[in-house]
Amino acid sequence: MNKLFFRLLVLLMSLSLIGIILVQVYWFNTSFKNNDEQFKFHVKQVIGNVADKIEKQEAYSFYDKYNHYKDSTGKVPQKNDLLEFYYVQKNPKTNETIVYSNSVIAEDYNISSSFFDKRFSSERFKNFSSKRVTEIYNNKSIDKAGLQNSITPDIKIEKSGSLDILDNAQFEIFFKDIASVMPIEERITKERLHKLIKKELEQYGVKTKFEFAIYNNGAETKIRSNEFCNKEEGYSIPIFTDNEGNERYKLFVMFPHKKKFLLSELLSITILSIVFTLIILIAYTSALNQLIRQRQISEIKTDFINNMTHEFKTPIATINLALDAIKNPKIIEDKEKVYKYLQMIRDENKRMHAQVENVLRISKLEKKELDIEKESTNIEDVINDAIEHVSLILEDRGGKITSHFDAVRNCVLINEVHFTNVIVNILENAIKYTAGIPEINIYTENIKDMILIKVQDNGLGMSKVAQKRVFEKFYREHTGDIHNVKGHGLGLAYVKRIVEDHNGQVYVESEKGKGSTFIIKLPLIN
């Protein structure tokens, strides 16, 4: 994959993911604000309804007392017309004249109480009523007799009744004046106010804890809930306004768990949104990680192919040269030189065969086709056998291996052949990656029911990144020249798979320029 295209793809994917998350955050904030506005609107309606009901209930209470008192006095059948209103309209189309009259009549009450007889005249207590008459005349009859003369209307409609509008106006002024001088505790109780607010809130679906209080000109009254604390965080509305429109009392309602309530309404959809966003995030991260890994593997495989090509070219060229030399009549007669060239051909052939075997071993391990029969074995014998395998290479480099077998228990269940290959691979790496004379120390020790095998060298060491990836297939740490040390990054991958198949662990401790220590943990046989 082209580097530029890969970077562009990652950038677009990242921007898309960030965009999705920002849209989700924007949606949540908008929904929360909308819920807050809706909550505010409902609360305003609730406290408005509560204020109206409180005043109406107080008015009904006064009205009931007033009617009870009025009915107990009795009425005097004396009527006085206060106002008469006439209206006349002629309709030429229907040839009719409409005469409408409306009289406002005052009726006096007879108050028998001695207290009121002494202090007030009975004429001061009145009830107002109205008499309404609608008459329809034929225009011809009016022309003959005249409207001033006594004529009989064609249609006459009479209506009478109490004048409620005057009674109500008079009553409202009366009860508000009286109520305004009463203490707030006598006008409303804390329990009744709480019940009214709770009922109204439930009707609007606002089911959360609330606190309330009534303030008198900014001062708190006794009408308050137990946990009311801050009127600045609440909603308010004037109540018990007097006849002059003065707003002496204010009702405050606050909601201590408002945010929690608003969030609870968004909880289900928010959880789903978060879950889906996390799924997308995990899928994106996984996909990106796979892309990066595939890119790295592609680069490693390219290096592997280059190395393998180089490794095979050299022995093939050597074999061809040796064969050509043997064909020379002068050389073929010289047995010593023939044996020398044959040995070169055998060594190069073994070298190519070893590389092919490494590839096949890894392939079989991954397909779980490699049969590993295990038996009880002394691990120190396996280590000594592996040391013998690398002794010629070590002698050629002038190095040495020192054993420190401190383990008291050393019997493990392993496949001797494969585990010998494991130790050989580690020892060959220790020799290969040492610039000077290789000095290798092998330690064994017991920790609980495990045996530890440590192979310590004085080689080049590894970076932190290399230590994490050294057991990956095809991985080799770059040193500027990929051919300066022969290999394909297969040996340690093989080591890891074999150790894990023996229920063990393998890891490395290293520092750049100070060598490496490979540590193998294996379970002991009880």
Coordinates of C-alpha atoms in Angstrom, one line a residue:
M1 CA 0.0 0.0 0.0
N2 CA 1.3 3.4 -0.9
K3 CA 2.5 5.4 2.1
L4 CA 0.6 8.5 1.1
F5 CA -2.6 6.6 0.4
F6 CA -2.3 4.8 3.7
R7 CA -1.8 8.1 5.7
L8 CA -4.7 9.6 3.8
L9 CA -6.9 6.6 4.6
V10 CA -6.0 6.8 8.3
L11 CA -6.6 10.5 8.4
L12 CA -10.1 10.2 6.8
M13 CA -11.0 7.4 9.2
S14 CA -9.8 9.4 12.2
L15 CA -11.7 12.5 11.1
S16 CA -14.9 10.5 10.5
L17 CA -14.6 8.9 14.0
I18 CA -14.0 12.3 15.6
G19 CA -16.9 13.7 13.6
I20 CA -19.3 11.0 14.9
I21 CA -18.2 11.6 18.5
L22 CA -18.6 15.4 18.1
V23 CA -22.1 14.9 16.6
Q24 CA -23.1 12.6 19.5
V25 CA -21.8 15.2 22.0
Y26 CA -23.7 18.0 20.2
W27 CA -26.8 15.9 20.1
F28 CA -26.6 15.2 23.8
N29 CA -26.0 18.9 24.7
T30 CA -28.9 20.0 22.5
S31 CA -31.2 17.3 23.9
F32 CA -30.2 18.3 27.5
K33 CA -30.9 22.0 26.8
N34 CA -34.3 21.2 25.2
N35 CA -35.2 19.1 28.2
D36 CA -34.1 21.9 30.5
E37 CA -36.3 24.4 28.6
Q38 CA -39.2 22.0 28.6
F39 CA -38.7 21.4 32.3
K40 CA -38.6 25.2 32.9
F41 CA -41.8 25.7 30.9
H42 CA -43.7 22.9 32.8
V43 CA -42.5 24.3 36.2
K44 CA -43.7 27.8 35.2
Q45 CA -47.1 26.4 34.3
V46 CA -47.2 24.4 37.5
I47 CA -46.4 27.2 39.9
G48 CA -48.8 29.5 37.9
N49 CA -51.6 26.9 38.4
V50 CA -50.7 26.5 42.1
A51 CA -50.8 30.3 42.6
D52 CA -54.2 30.5 40.9
K53 CA -55.6 27.6 42.9
I54 CA -54.4 29.0 46.2
E55 CA -56.1 32.4 45.5
K56 CA -59.3 30.7 44.2
Q57 CA -59.4 28.4 47.3
E58 CA -59.0 31.4 49.5
A59 CA -61.7 33.3 47.6
Y60 CA -64.1 30.3 47.8
S61 CA -63.5 30.2 51.5
F62 CA -64.4 33.9 52.0
Y63 CA -67.3 33.6 49.5
D64 CA -68.7 30.7 51.5
K65 CA -68.6 32.6 54.7
Y66 CA -70.0 35.7 53.0
N67 CA -73.0 33.8 51.5
H68 CA -73.7 32.1 54.7
Y69 CA -73.8 35.5 56.5
K70 CA -75.8 37.1 53.7
D71 CA -78.5 34.4 53.7
S72 CA -78.9 34.6 57.4
T73 CA -79.9 38.4 57.2
G74 CA -83.0 38.1 55.0
K75 CA -83.9 40.5 52.1
V76 CA -86.2 43.6 52.2
P77 CA -88.5 43.8 49.2
Q78 CA -87.6 47.4 48.6
K79 CA -86.2 48.1 45.2
N80 CA -84.6 51.3 43.8
D81 CA -83.7 51.8 40.2
L82 CA -80.1 52.9 40.0
L83 CA -79.8 53.1 36.2
E84 CA -82.0 52.6 33.1
F85 CA -80.6 52.1 29.6
Y86 CA -82.6 52.2 26.4
Y87 CA -81.7 51.2 22.9
V88 CA -83.9 51.6 19.7
Q89 CA -83.1 50.3 16.3
K90 CA -85.2 50.4 13.1
N91 CA -84.6 47.8 10.4
P92 CA -86.0 48.9 7.0
K93 CA -85.4 45.5 5.4
T94 CA -87.6 43.6 7.9
N95 CA -89.9 46.7 8.5
E96 CA -89.4 46.2 12.3
T97 CA -88.2 48.3 15.3
I98 CA -86.3 46.8 18.2
V99 CA -86.6 48.5 21.6
Y100 CA -84.2 47.2 24.3
S101 CA -84.2 48.4 28.0
N102 CA -81.9 47.4 30.9
S103 CA -82.5 48.5 34.5
V104 CA -80.0 48.0 37.3
I105 CA -81.9 47.6 40.6
A106 CA -80.6 47.7 44.2
E107 CA -82.2 45.5 46.8
D108 CA -81.7 46.3 50.5
Y109 CA -81.0 43.7 53.2
N110 CA -82.7 43.8 56.6
I111 CA -80.1 43.1 59.3
S112 CA -81.6 42.1 62.5
S113 CA -78.4 41.9 64.6
S114 CA -78.4 44.5 67.4
F115 CA -74.7 45.1 66.8
F116 CA -75.3 46.1 63.2
D117 CA -78.5 48.1 64.1
K118 CA -76.5 50.3 66.3
R119 CA -73.5 50.9 64.0
F120 CA -74.8 50.7 60.5
S121 CA -78.0 51.5 58.5
S122 CA -79.6 48.5 56.8
E123 CA -79.5 50.5 53.5
R124 CA -75.7 50.1 53.4
F125 CA -76.1 46.4 52.8
K126 CA -77.4 45.9 49.2
N127 CA -77.7 43.3 46.5
F128 CA -77.7 44.3 42.8
S129 CA -79.9 42.8 40.1
S130 CA -80.9 43.6 36.5
K131 CA -84.1 43.6 34.5
R132 CA -83.7 43.3 30.7
V133 CA -86.6 43.7 28.2
T134 CA -86.5 43.3 24.4
E135 CA -89.6 44.4 22.4
I136 CA -90.2 44.1 18.6
Y137 CA -92.7 46.4 16.9
N138 CA -94.1 46.6 13.4
N139 CA -93.1 49.9 11.8
K140 CA -96.6 50.4 10.4
S141 CA -98.1 50.3 13.9
I142 CA -95.6 52.8 15.2
D143 CA -96.3 55.2 12.3
K144 CA -100.0 55.1 13.1
A145 CA -99.9 55.3 16.9
G146 CA -96.4 56.7 17.6
L147 CA -93.7 55.2 19.8
Q148 CA -94.8 57.4 22.8
N149 CA -98.4 56.0 22.8
S150 CA -99.2 52.8 24.5
I151 CA -99.1 50.0 21.9
T152 CA -98.6 46.3 22.2
P153 CA -95.4 44.9 20.8
D154 CA -95.4 42.0 18.4
I155 CA -92.8 40.2 20.4
K156 CA -91.7 40.8 24.0
I157 CA -88.8 39.1 25.8
E158 CA -88.2 39.8 29.6
K159 CA -85.1 38.6 31.5
S160 CA -84.1 39.3 35.1
G161 CA -81.5 38.1 37.6
S162 CA -78.7 39.1 39.9
L163 CA -75.9 41.3 38.6
D164 CA -73.0 38.9 39.1
I165 CA -70.4 41.1 37.7
L166 CA -71.0 43.8 40.3
D167 CA -71.3 41.3 43.0
N168 CA -68.1 39.6 42.0
A169 CA -66.1 42.9 41.7
Q170 CA -67.4 44.1 45.0
F171 CA -66.6 40.7 46.6
E172 CA -63.1 40.5 45.2
I173 CA -62.2 43.9 46.5
F174 CA -63.7 43.1 49.8
F175 CA -62.0 39.8 50.4
K176 CA -58.6 41.0 49.1
D177 CA -58.6 43.9 51.5
I178 CA -59.4 41.7 54.4
A179 CA -56.9 38.9 53.4
S180 CA -54.1 41.3 52.9
V181 CA -53.9 42.1 56.6
M182 CA -54.0 38.5 57.7
P183 CA -50.7 36.6 58.5
I184 CA -49.6 34.2 55.7
E185 CA -49.8 31.2 58.1
E186 CA -53.6 31.8 58.3
R187 CA -54.0 32.0 54.5
I188 CA -52.2 28.8 53.5
T189 CA -50.6 25.9 55.3
K190 CA -47.3 24.2 54.4
E191 CA -49.0 20.8 54.0
R192 CA -51.7 22.1 51.6
L193 CA -49.1 23.9 49.5
H194 CA -46.9 20.8 49.3
K195 CA -49.9 18.7 48.2
L196 CA -50.9 21.2 45.5
I197 CA -47.4 21.5 44.1
K198 CA -46.9 17.7 44.1
K199 CA -50.2 17.1 42.3
E200 CA -49.5 19.7 39.6
L201 CA -45.9 18.4 39.0
E202 CA -47.1 14.8 38.6
Q203 CA -49.7 15.9 36.1
Y204 CA -46.9 17.4 33.9
G205 CA -44.7 14.3 34.4
V206 CA -42.1 16.1 36.6
K207 CA -41.4 13.3 39.1
T208 CA -38.5 14.6 41.1
K209 CA -37.9 15.9 44.6
F210 CA -38.8 19.6 45.1
E211 CA -38.5 22.2 47.9
F212 CA -40.6 25.3 48.3
A213 CA -40.9 28.5 50.4
I214 CA -43.0 31.7 50.5
Y215 CA -41.1 35.0 50.9
N216 CA -42.6 38.2 52.3
N217 CA -40.9 41.2 50.6
G218 CA -37.7 39.2 50.4
A219 CA -37.9 37.7 53.9
E220 CA -38.5 34.0 54.4
T221 CA -41.8 33.1 56.1
K222 CA -42.7 30.0 58.1
I223 CA -44.4 28.5 55.0
R224 CA -41.4 26.5 53.7
S225 CA -40.2 22.9 53.3
N226 CA -37.6 21.5 55.6
E227 CA -34.7 21.4 53.1
F228 CA -35.3 24.6 51.1
C229 CA -32.0 26.4 51.0
N230 CA -31.4 28.6 48.0
K231 CA -34.1 30.7 46.3
E232 CA -31.6 31.8 43.6
E233 CA -31.6 28.3 42.1
G234 CA -35.4 28.0 42.0
Y235 CA -38.4 29.3 40.1
S236 CA -40.7 32.0 41.5
I237 CA -44.2 33.6 41.0
P238 CA -46.1 36.3 42.9
I239 CA -49.1 35.1 45.0
F240 CA -51.8 36.9 47.0
T241 CA -51.6 40.2 45.1
D242 CA -53.7 42.9 46.7
N243 CA -56.2 45.3 45.1
E244 CA -53.5 47.8 44.2
G245 CA -51.5 45.1 42.4
N246 CA -48.7 44.9 45.0
E247 CA -46.8 41.7 44.9
R248 CA -46.0 41.3 48.6
Y249 CA -45.6 37.5 48.6
K250 CA -43.6 35.2 46.3
L251 CA -43.7 31.5 46.0
F252 CA -40.3 29.9 45.3
V253 CA -39.9 26.3 44.1
M254 CA -36.4 24.6 43.7
F255 CA -35.4 21.1 42.5
P256 CA -32.2 19.8 44.2
H257 CA -32.0 16.8 41.8
K258 CA -32.9 18.7 38.6
K259 CA -29.8 17.7 36.6
K260 CA -30.1 14.1 37.7
F261 CA -33.8 14.1 36.6
L262 CA -33.0 15.6 33.2
L263 CA -30.2 13.2 32.6
S264 CA -32.4 10.2 33.6
E265 CA -34.8 11.2 30.7
L266 CA -31.8 10.9 28.3
L267 CA -30.3 7.8 30.0
S268 CA -31.5 5.0 27.8
I269 CA -30.8 6.7 24.5
T270 CA -27.4 8.0 25.8
I271 CA -26.3 4.6 26.9
L272 CA -27.2 3.2 23.5
S273 CA -25.3 6.0 21.8
I274 CA -22.2 5.5 24.0
V275 CA -22.3 1.7 23.4
F276 CA -22.5 2.1 19.6
T277 CA -19.8 4.8 19.7
L278 CA -17.5 2.5 21.7
I279 CA -18.2 -0.4 19.3
I280 CA -17.2 1.9 16.4
L281 CA -14.1 3.1 18.4
I282 CA -13.0 -0.4 19.1
A283 CA -13.6 -1.6 15.6
Y284 CA -11.7 1.4 14.3
T285 CA -8.8 0.9 16.6
S286 CA -8.7 -2.8 15.8
A287 CA -8.9 -2.1 12.1
L288 CA -6.2 0.5 12.3
N289 CA -4.0 -1.8 14.4
Q290 CA -4.5 -4.5 11.8
L291 CA -3.6 -2.2 9.0
I292 CA -0.4 -1.1 10.8
R293 CA 0.5 -4.7 11.6
Q294 CA -0.1 -5.8 8.1
R295 CA 2.0 -3.0 6.8
Q296 CA 4.8 -4.0 9.2
I297 CA 4.5 -7.6 8.3
S298 CA 4.6 -6.7 4.6
E299 CA 7.8 -4.8 5.2
I300 CA 9.3 -7.6 7.3
K301 CA 8.4 -10.2 4.6
T302 CA 10.0 -8.0 2.0
D303 CA 13.2 -7.9 4.1
F304 CA 12.9 -11.7 4.6
I305 CA 12.6 -12.3 0.9
N306 CA 15.6 -10.1 0.2
N307 CA 17.6 -11.8 2.9
M308 CA 16.5 -15.3 1.8
T309 CA 17.4 -14.5 -1.8
H310 CA 20.8 -13.2 -0.8
E311 CA 21.3 -16.3 1.5
F312 CA 20.4 -18.7 -1.2
K313 CA 22.4 -16.9 -3.9
T314 CA 25.7 -17.3 -2.0
P315 CA 25.5 -21.1 -1.4
I316 CA 24.2 -21.7 -4.9
A317 CA 27.0 -19.7 -6.4
T318 CA 29.5 -21.5 -4.1
I319 CA 28.2 -24.9 -5.1
N320 CA 28.3 -24.0 -8.8
L321 CA 31.9 -22.8 -8.5
A322 CA 32.9 -26.0 -6.6
L323 CA 31.3 -28.2 -9.2
D324 CA 33.0 -26.3 -12.0
A325 CA 36.3 -26.6 -10.2
I326 CA 35.8 -30.4 -9.8
K327 CA 35.1 -30.7 -13.5
N328 CA 38.6 -29.2 -14.2
P329 CA 40.9 -32.1 -15.2
K330 CA 43.7 -30.8 -13.2
I331 CA 41.5 -30.6 -10.0
I332 CA 39.8 -33.9 -10.4
E333 CA 43.1 -35.7 -10.2
D334 CA 43.8 -34.0 -6.9
K335 CA 41.9 -35.9 -4.3
E336 CA 42.6 -33.5 -1.5
K337 CA 41.1 -30.6 -3.4
V338 CA 38.1 -32.7 -4.6
Y339 CA 37.4 -33.6 -1.0
K340 CA 37.7 -29.9 0.0
Y341 CA 35.2 -28.8 -2.7
L342 CA 32.8 -31.7 -1.8
Q343 CA 32.9 -30.6 1.8
M344 CA 32.1 -27.0 0.7
I345 CA 29.1 -28.3 -1.3
R346 CA 27.9 -30.4 1.7
D347 CA 28.2 -27.4 4.1
E348 CA 26.4 -25.0 1.7
N349 CA 23.7 -27.7 1.2
K350 CA 23.3 -28.1 4.9
R351 CA 23.0 -24.4 5.3
M352 CA 20.2 -24.1 2.7
H353 CA 18.5 -27.2 4.2
A354 CA 18.6 -25.6 7.7
Q355 CA 16.9 -22.5 6.4
V356 CA 14.2 -24.5 4.7
E357 CA 13.7 -26.5 7.9
N358 CA 13.2 -23.4 9.9
V359 CA 10.4 -22.2 7.6
L360 CA 8.8 -25.6 7.6
R361 CA 8.9 -25.9 11.4
I362 CA 7.2 -22.5 11.9
S363 CA 4.5 -23.5 9.3
K364 CA 3.8 -26.8 11.0
L365 CA 3.7 -25.2 14.4
E366 CA 1.1 -22.7 13.2
K367 CA -1.0 -25.4 11.6
K368 CA -0.6 -27.6 14.8
E369 CA 0.8 -30.4 12.6
L370 CA 4.1 -30.8 14.4
D371 CA 4.0 -33.8 16.7
I372 CA 5.6 -33.3 20.0
E373 CA 5.9 -36.3 22.2
K374 CA 7.0 -35.5 25.7
E375 CA 8.8 -37.5 28.3
S376 CA 10.5 -37.0 31.7
T377 CA 14.0 -35.5 31.0
N378 CA 16.8 -34.0 33.0
I379 CA 16.9 -30.4 31.6
E380 CA 20.6 -30.1 32.4
D381 CA 21.4 -33.0 30.1
V382 CA 19.5 -31.2 27.3
I383 CA 21.5 -28.0 27.9
N384 CA 24.8 -29.9 27.8
D385 CA 23.8 -31.5 24.5
A386 CA 22.9 -28.1 23.0
I387 CA 26.3 -26.8 24.1
E388 CA 28.0 -29.6 22.2
H389 CA 26.0 -28.7 19.0
V390 CA 27.5 -25.1 19.0
S391 CA 31.0 -26.0 20.3
L392 CA 32.6 -25.9 16.9
I393 CA 31.1 -22.5 16.0
L394 CA 32.2 -21.2 19.5
E395 CA 35.7 -22.5 19.1
D396 CA 36.0 -20.7 15.7
R397 CA 35.1 -17.4 17.4
G398 CA 37.4 -18.1 20.4
G399 CA 34.5 -17.9 22.8
K400 CA 33.4 -20.0 25.8
I401 CA 30.2 -21.1 27.7
T402 CA 30.2 -21.4 31.4
S403 CA 27.4 -23.4 33.2
H404 CA 26.0 -22.5 36.6
F405 CA 23.6 -25.4 37.5
D406 CA 22.1 -24.3 40.8
A407 CA 18.8 -26.1 40.5
V408 CA 18.2 -28.9 43.0
R409 CA 15.2 -30.2 41.0
N410 CA 15.7 -30.4 37.3
C411 CA 13.3 -33.1 35.9
V412 CA 10.8 -31.7 33.4
L413 CA 8.3 -33.2 30.8
I414 CA 9.6 -32.1 27.4
N415 CA 10.4 -33.3 23.9
E416 CA 14.2 -33.7 24.0
V417 CA 14.8 -33.0 20.3
H418 CA 12.7 -29.9 20.0
F419 CA 14.0 -28.5 23.3
T420 CA 17.5 -29.1 22.2
N421 CA 16.8 -27.0 19.2
V422 CA 15.4 -24.2 21.5
I423 CA 18.6 -24.0 23.5
V424 CA 20.7 -24.2 20.3
N425 CA 18.8 -21.4 18.7
I426 CA 19.4 -19.1 21.7
L427 CA 23.1 -20.0 21.9
E428 CA 23.6 -19.4 18.1
N429 CA 22.0 -16.0 18.5
A430 CA 24.2 -15.2 21.5
I431 CA 27.3 -16.1 19.3
K432 CA 26.0 -14.4 16.1
Y433 CA 25.1 -11.1 17.8
T434 CA 28.4 -10.7 19.7
A435 CA 30.9 -8.4 18.0
G436 CA 33.9 -9.5 20.0
I437 CA 34.7 -12.8 21.7
P438 CA 31.4 -14.5 22.9
E439 CA 31.2 -15.1 26.6
I440 CA 28.0 -17.0 27.5
N441 CA 26.8 -18.0 31.0
I442 CA 24.0 -20.5 31.5
Y443 CA 22.2 -20.6 34.9
T444 CA 19.5 -22.9 36.3
E445 CA 17.6 -22.4 39.5
N446 CA 14.3 -23.5 41.2
I447 CA 11.5 -21.1 42.0
K448 CA 8.6 -22.9 43.7
D449 CA 7.4 -25.6 41.2
M450 CA 9.3 -24.1 38.3
I451 CA 12.8 -24.3 36.9
L452 CA 14.4 -21.1 35.4
I453 CA 17.0 -21.4 32.6
K454 CA 18.9 -18.2 32.0
V455 CA 21.2 -17.7 29.0
Q456 CA 23.3 -14.6 29.4
D457 CA 25.6 -13.2 26.7
N458 CA 27.9 -10.1 26.1
G459 CA 26.4 -9.3 22.7
L460 CA 25.0 -6.2 21.1
G461 CA 21.9 -6.0 23.3
M462 CA 18.4 -4.9 22.1
S463 CA 16.3 -1.8 22.3
K464 CA 13.0 -1.7 24.2
V465 CA 11.0 -2.0 21.0
A466 CA 13.1 -5.0 19.8
Q467 CA 12.6 -6.8 23.2
K468 CA 8.8 -6.6 22.7
R469 CA 8.9 -7.9 19.2
V470 CA 11.9 -10.2 19.2
F471 CA 9.7 -13.4 19.3
E472 CA 7.6 -12.3 16.3
K473 CA 8.0 -14.3 13.1
F474 CA 10.3 -12.6 10.5
Y475 CA 11.2 -9.8 12.9
R476 CA 14.8 -8.6 13.0
E477 CA 16.1 -5.4 14.5
H478 CA 17.5 -3.2 11.8
T479 CA 21.1 -2.3 12.1
G480 CA 21.6 -0.2 9.0
D481 CA 22.8 -3.1 6.9
I482 CA 20.3 -6.0 6.8
H483 CA 22.9 -8.5 5.7
N484 CA 25.6 -7.8 8.3
V485 CA 24.2 -10.6 10.4
K486 CA 22.7 -13.6 8.7
G487 CA 19.2 -14.8 9.6
H488 CA 15.5 -14.4 8.9
G489 CA 13.8 -13.8 12.2
L490 CA 12.5 -17.4 12.5
G491 CA 14.6 -19.0 15.2
L492 CA 13.1 -17.1 18.2
A493 CA 9.6 -17.4 16.8
Y494 CA 10.2 -21.2 16.8
V495 CA 11.7 -21.0 20.4
K496 CA 8.5 -19.2 21.7
R497 CA 6.1 -21.7 20.1
I498 CA 8.0 -24.7 21.4
V499 CA 8.3 -23.3 25.0
E500 CA 4.6 -22.4 25.1
D501 CA 3.7 -25.9 23.8
H502 CA 5.6 -27.2 26.9
N503 CA 3.4 -24.9 29.2
G504 CA 6.3 -22.6 29.8
Q505 CA 7.2 -19.0 29.3
V506 CA 10.1 -17.3 27.5
Y507 CA 11.2 -13.6 27.7
V508 CA 14.2 -11.5 27.3
E509 CA 16.0 -8.8 29.4
S510 CA 18.4 -6.7 27.5
E511 CA 20.1 -3.3 27.3
K512 CA 21.6 -1.8 24.2
G513 CA 25.4 -2.4 24.1
K514 CA 25.4 -4.5 27.3
G515 CA 24.2 -7.9 26.1
S516 CA 21.0 -9.9 26.6
T517 CA 19.6 -12.6 29.0
F518 CA 17.0 -15.0 27.7
I519 CA 14.9 -16.6 30.5
I520 CA 12.9 -19.8 30.1
K521 CA 10.4 -21.0 32.8
L522 CA 9.3 -24.6 32.8
P523 CA 7.0 -26.5 35.2
L524 CA 8.8 -29.3 37.1
I525 CA 7.4 -32.8 37.4
N526 CA 6.0 -33.4 40.9

